[in-house]
Short mmCIF file of C-alpha atoms in Angstrom, two decimals:
data_model
loop_
_atom_site.label_atom_id
_atom_site.label_comp_id
_atom_site.label_asym_id
_atom_site.label_seq_id
_atom_site.Cartn_x
_atom_site.Cartn_y
_atom_site.Cartn_z
CA UNK A 1 0.00 0.00 0.00
CA UNK A 2 1.49 3.32 -1.02
CA UNK A 3 1.34 5.96 1.68
CA UNK A 4 2.15 9.65 1.40
CA UNK A 5 4.35 9.33 4.48
CA UNK A 6 6.96 7.41 2.48
CA UNK A 7 6.88 9.64 -0.60
CA UNK A 8 9.71 11.90 -1.75
CA UNK A 9 8.86 15.54 -2.56
CA UNK A 10 8.38 15.14 -6.34
CA UNK A 11 6.32 11.98 -5.97
CA UNK A 12 4.40 13.61 -3.11
CA UNK A 13 3.43 16.47 -5.44
CA UNK A 14 2.44 13.97 -8.15
CA UNK A 15 0.25 12.16 -5.63
CA UNK A 16 -1.43 15.35 -4.35
CA UNK A 17 -2.01 16.85 -7.79
CA UNK A 18 -2.88 13.59 -9.54
CA UNK A 19 -6.24 11.88 -9.89
CA UNK A 20 -7.59 8.87 -8.05
CA UNK A 21 -10.36 6.51 -9.17
CA UNK A 22 -13.86 7.23 -7.91
CA UNK A 23 -15.22 4.76 -5.36
CA UNK A 24 -17.97 2.31 -6.25
CA UNK A 25 -21.51 3.72 -6.34
CA UNK A 26 -22.46 1.80 -3.20
CA UNK A 27 -19.69 3.64 -1.31
CA UNK A 28 -21.00 7.00 -2.56
CA UNK A 29 -24.52 6.06 -1.43
CA UNK A 30 -23.26 4.74 1.92
CA UNK A 31 -21.40 8.00 2.61
CA UNK A 32 -24.58 9.91 1.70
CA UNK A 33 -26.47 7.80 4.27
CA UNK A 34 -23.77 8.45 6.89
CA UNK A 35 -23.97 12.21 6.26
CA UNK A 36 -27.76 12.14 6.55
CA UNK A 37 -27.41 10.27 9.86
CA UNK A 38 -25.14 13.07 11.14
CA UNK A 39 -27.37 15.94 9.94
CA UNK A 40 -31.02 14.86 10.35
CA UNK A 41 -31.38 13.40 13.90
CA UNK A 42 -31.06 16.11 16.61
CA UNK A 43 -28.51 14.35 18.85
CA UNK A 44 -25.69 13.72 16.31
CA UNK A 45 -26.42 17.09 14.67
CA UNK A 46 -25.65 18.93 17.94
CA UNK A 47 -22.11 17.56 17.74
CA UNK A 48 -21.69 17.56 13.96
CA UNK A 49 -22.85 21.18 13.72
CA UNK A 50 -19.47 22.23 15.18
CA UNK A 51 -17.92 21.39 11.80
CA UNK A 52 -20.48 23.56 9.98
CA UNK A 53 -19.73 26.40 12.41
CA UNK A 54 -16.02 26.13 11.57
CA UNK A 55 -16.84 26.51 7.86
CA UNK A 56 -19.37 29.31 8.57
CA UNK A 57 -16.97 31.44 10.61
CA UNK A 58 -14.13 30.60 8.21
CA UNK A 59 -16.29 32.04 5.41
CA UNK A 60 -16.76 35.29 7.33
CA UNK A 61 -13.02 35.47 8.02
CA UNK A 62 -11.87 34.71 4.48
CA UNK A 63 -14.19 37.28 2.89
CA UNK A 64 -13.20 39.87 5.50
CA UNK A 65 -9.56 39.43 4.42
CA UNK A 66 -10.44 39.39 0.69
CA UNK A 67 -12.35 42.67 1.01
CA UNK A 68 -9.46 44.41 2.78
CA UNK A 69 -10.78 44.27 6.33
CA UNK A 70 -8.52 43.44 9.28
CA UNK A 71 -9.44 40.08 10.77
CA UNK A 72 -9.14 40.38 14.55
CA UNK A 73 -10.10 36.87 15.56
CA UNK A 74 -12.59 34.00 15.47
CA UNK A 75 -14.23 32.29 18.44
CA UNK A 76 -16.11 28.99 18.32
CA UNK A 77 -18.39 27.99 21.21
CA UNK A 78 -19.60 24.64 22.54
CA UNK A 79 -23.23 25.56 21.74
CA UNK A 80 -22.09 25.61 18.06
CA UNK A 81 -22.37 29.38 17.84
CA UNK A 82 -19.40 31.43 16.69
CA UNK A 83 -18.18 34.98 16.22
CA UNK A 84 -15.82 36.50 13.68
CA UNK A 85 -14.53 39.97 14.48
CA UNK A 86 -12.98 42.20 11.83
CA UNK A 87 -12.05 45.88 11.73
CA UNK A 88 -12.78 48.27 8.90
CA UNK A 89 -15.59 50.47 7.62
CA UNK A 90 -18.83 49.65 9.51
CA UNK A 91 -20.80 49.96 6.26
CA UNK A 92 -20.21 49.45 2.55
CA UNK A 93 -19.61 46.47 0.26
CA UNK A 94 -16.81 44.90 2.32
CA UNK A 95 -18.94 44.72 5.44
CA UNK A 96 -21.97 43.46 3.49
CA UNK A 97 -19.96 40.69 1.78
CA UNK A 98 -18.35 39.70 5.11
CA UNK A 99 -21.76 39.42 6.81
CA UNK A 100 -23.16 37.55 3.80
CA UNK A 101 -20.38 34.94 3.63
CA UNK A 102 -21.20 32.78 6.67
CA UNK A 103 -24.29 30.77 5.75
CA UNK A 104 -23.27 30.13 2.10
CA UNK A 105 -19.73 29.03 3.07
CA UNK A 106 -20.42 25.38 4.07
CA UNK A 107 -22.60 24.50 1.03
CA UNK A 108 -20.26 26.33 -1.37
CA UNK A 109 -17.28 24.48 0.13
CA UNK A 110 -19.28 21.29 -0.40
CA UNK A 111 -19.95 22.25 -4.01
CA UNK A 112 -16.26 22.96 -4.60
CA UNK A 113 -15.41 19.65 -2.95
CA UNK A 114 -17.91 17.83 -5.16
CA UNK A 115 -16.28 19.39 -8.23
CA UNK A 116 -12.85 18.16 -7.08
CA UNK A 117 -14.19 14.65 -6.41
CA UNK A 118 -15.96 14.56 -9.78
CA UNK A 119 -12.52 15.24 -11.30
CA UNK A 120 -10.92 12.46 -9.24
CA UNK A 121 -8.95 14.88 -7.03
CA UNK A 122 -9.48 13.04 -3.76
CA UNK A 123 -5.98 13.59 -2.30
CA UNK A 124 -5.97 17.25 -3.34
CA UNK A 125 -9.29 17.79 -1.55
CA UNK A 126 -7.96 16.26 1.68
CA UNK A 127 -4.82 18.38 1.60
CA UNK A 128 -6.67 21.60 0.73
CA UNK A 129 -9.05 21.01 3.64
CA UNK A 130 -6.10 20.48 5.99
CA UNK A 131 -4.44 23.68 4.75
CA UNK A 132 -7.64 25.72 5.19
CA UNK A 133 -8.08 24.42 8.75
CA UNK A 134 -4.43 25.23 9.56
CA UNK A 135 -4.92 28.79 8.25
CA UNK A 136 -8.11 29.15 10.29
CA UNK A 137 -6.39 27.89 13.45
CA UNK A 138 -4.09 30.92 13.42
CA UNK A 139 -7.11 33.22 13.85
CA UNK A 140 -9.02 31.24 16.52
CA UNK A 141 -9.00 33.01 19.86
CA UNK A 142 -10.55 30.60 22.38
CA UNK A 143 -9.61 27.19 23.75
CA UNK A 144 -12.76 25.36 22.62
CA UNK A 145 -12.31 26.76 19.11
CA UNK A 146 -8.66 25.68 19.00
CA UNK A 147 -9.64 22.19 20.18
CA UNK A 148 -12.35 21.72 17.52
CA UNK A 149 -10.17 23.01 14.67
CA UNK A 150 -7.17 20.90 15.78
CA UNK A 151 -9.38 17.78 15.98
CA UNK A 152 -10.83 18.47 12.53
CA UNK A 153 -7.45 19.22 10.96
CA UNK A 154 -5.83 16.26 12.71
CA UNK A 155 -8.50 13.92 11.34
CA UNK A 156 -7.85 15.10 7.77
CA UNK A 157 -4.09 14.79 8.29
CA UNK A 158 -4.29 11.26 9.71
CA UNK A 159 -6.58 10.07 6.91
CA UNK A 160 -4.30 11.67 4.29
CA UNK A 161 -1.12 10.10 5.66
CA UNK A 162 -2.10 6.80 7.22
CA UNK A 163 -4.93 5.28 5.19
CA UNK A 164 -5.22 3.70 1.79
CA UNK A 165 -7.04 5.03 -1.29
CA UNK A 166 -10.38 3.37 -0.53
CA UNK A 167 -10.59 4.84 2.98
CA UNK A 168 -9.47 8.26 1.73
CA UNK A 169 -12.14 8.20 -0.98
CA UNK A 170 -14.91 7.19 1.44
CA UNK A 171 -13.84 9.84 3.96
CA UNK A 172 -13.67 12.56 1.29
CA UNK A 173 -17.12 11.71 -0.07
CA UNK A 174 -18.59 11.61 3.46
CA UNK A 175 -17.12 15.05 4.26
CA UNK A 176 -18.46 16.62 1.06
CA UNK A 177 -21.92 15.09 1.50
CA UNK A 178 -21.89 16.41 5.07
CA UNK A 179 -21.01 19.96 3.95
CA UNK A 180 -23.73 19.89 1.28
CA UNK A 181 -26.43 18.50 3.60
CA UNK A 182 -25.23 20.28 6.74
CA UNK A 183 -25.15 23.53 4.79
CA UNK A 184 -28.91 23.32 4.23
CA UNK A 185 -30.11 22.87 7.80
CA UNK A 186 -28.79 26.10 9.48
CA UNK A 187 -30.86 28.42 7.24
CA UNK A 188 -34.01 26.49 8.19
CA UNK A 189 -33.00 26.68 11.86
CA UNK A 190 -32.53 30.43 11.53
CA UNK A 191 -35.90 30.76 9.81
CA UNK A 192 -37.54 28.86 12.68
CA UNK A 193 -35.83 31.01 15.33
CA UNK A 194 -36.83 34.23 13.60
CA UNK A 195 -40.43 33.01 13.31
CA UNK A 196 -40.43 32.66 17.12
CA UNK A 197 -39.02 36.17 17.52
CA UNK A 198 -35.45 35.10 18.27
CA UNK A 199 -32.07 35.51 16.52
CA UNK A 200 -32.45 39.30 16.30
CA UNK A 201 -28.74 39.76 15.66
CA UNK A 202 -28.43 37.01 13.05
CA UNK A 203 -26.45 37.43 9.83
CA UNK A 204 -29.73 38.05 7.96
CA UNK A 205 -30.73 40.80 10.41
CA UNK A 206 -27.27 42.38 10.25
CA UNK A 207 -27.53 42.37 6.45
CA UNK A 208 -30.98 43.96 6.69
CA UNK A 209 -29.52 46.81 8.77
CA UNK A 210 -26.56 47.22 6.40
CA UNK A 211 -28.56 47.20 3.16
CA UNK A 212 -32.17 48.08 4.12
CA UNK A 213 -33.29 44.94 2.24
CA UNK A 214 -35.53 42.85 4.55
CA UNK A 215 -33.93 39.99 6.49
CA UNK A 216 -36.30 37.60 4.72
CA UNK A 217 -34.62 38.42 1.40
CA UNK A 218 -31.24 37.39 2.77
CA UNK A 219 -32.69 34.27 4.37
CA UNK A 220 -34.20 33.34 0.99
CA UNK A 221 -30.77 33.84 -0.61
CA UNK A 222 -29.20 31.50 1.99
CA UNK A 223 -31.80 28.86 1.07
CA UNK A 224 -31.19 29.30 -2.68
CA UNK A 225 -27.42 28.92 -2.31
CA UNK A 226 -27.58 25.89 0.00
CA UNK A 227 -30.28 23.99 -1.91
CA UNK A 228 -28.70 24.75 -5.31
CA UNK A 229 -25.31 23.60 -4.00
CA UNK A 230 -26.86 20.37 -2.71
CA UNK A 231 -28.59 19.72 -6.03
CA UNK A 232 -25.51 20.47 -8.15
CA UNK A 233 -22.98 18.83 -5.82
CA UNK A 234 -25.19 15.77 -5.38
CA UNK A 235 -25.35 15.28 -9.16
CA UNK A 236 -21.56 15.44 -9.39
CA UNK A 237 -21.03 13.00 -6.52
CA UNK A 238 -23.56 10.50 -7.89
CA UNK A 239 -22.26 10.92 -11.44
CA UNK A 240 -25.69 11.69 -12.93
#
């Protein structure tokens, strides 16, 4: 069994940038079932949602940097909430895009992951995910946040280095299914909270204050992005 741990630098690059065969359809379907089991029932979702929060806050942070804001720090909490703090103009396009980026980040990451897997780039996906988590770790400012990001990044690293192609493929497909499916649920949770009069400082409400477009418009946009990503990414993963 060829492992990355024993590879020289040129062959390591070939392995990371090369393509790997797609798993059998039953593996793709089994990983879909595993992702559904993590997202749909309330108990596993309470734990699994931490991973979606990492992607959500990472989306805020990345767009803050891309729009020229100063990223101060990210905190991740055990109740699966999070906060990304950046400095810059309190209004304008940069602030709007930063506030907008959170909810679409997990499903869009899932869609990008599905595109990589459809092209056979399983190893590249695992290494990119590890690199993104390492970059995020630098900005995390609380112990629980550091723990969750280290555990997530460590899992990707161990799978990348210590397992064979079949396990890597199954893990990669499970992660992408989870991002696609787990990216759908938070917008519905937010909609439910807002219907009960809660979540007054949600991303949608912040966007409403920044743009004067109603929060419902932004919530609808979150739904469109997540459901479209699931539909498109699901087609790629299933090869239909």
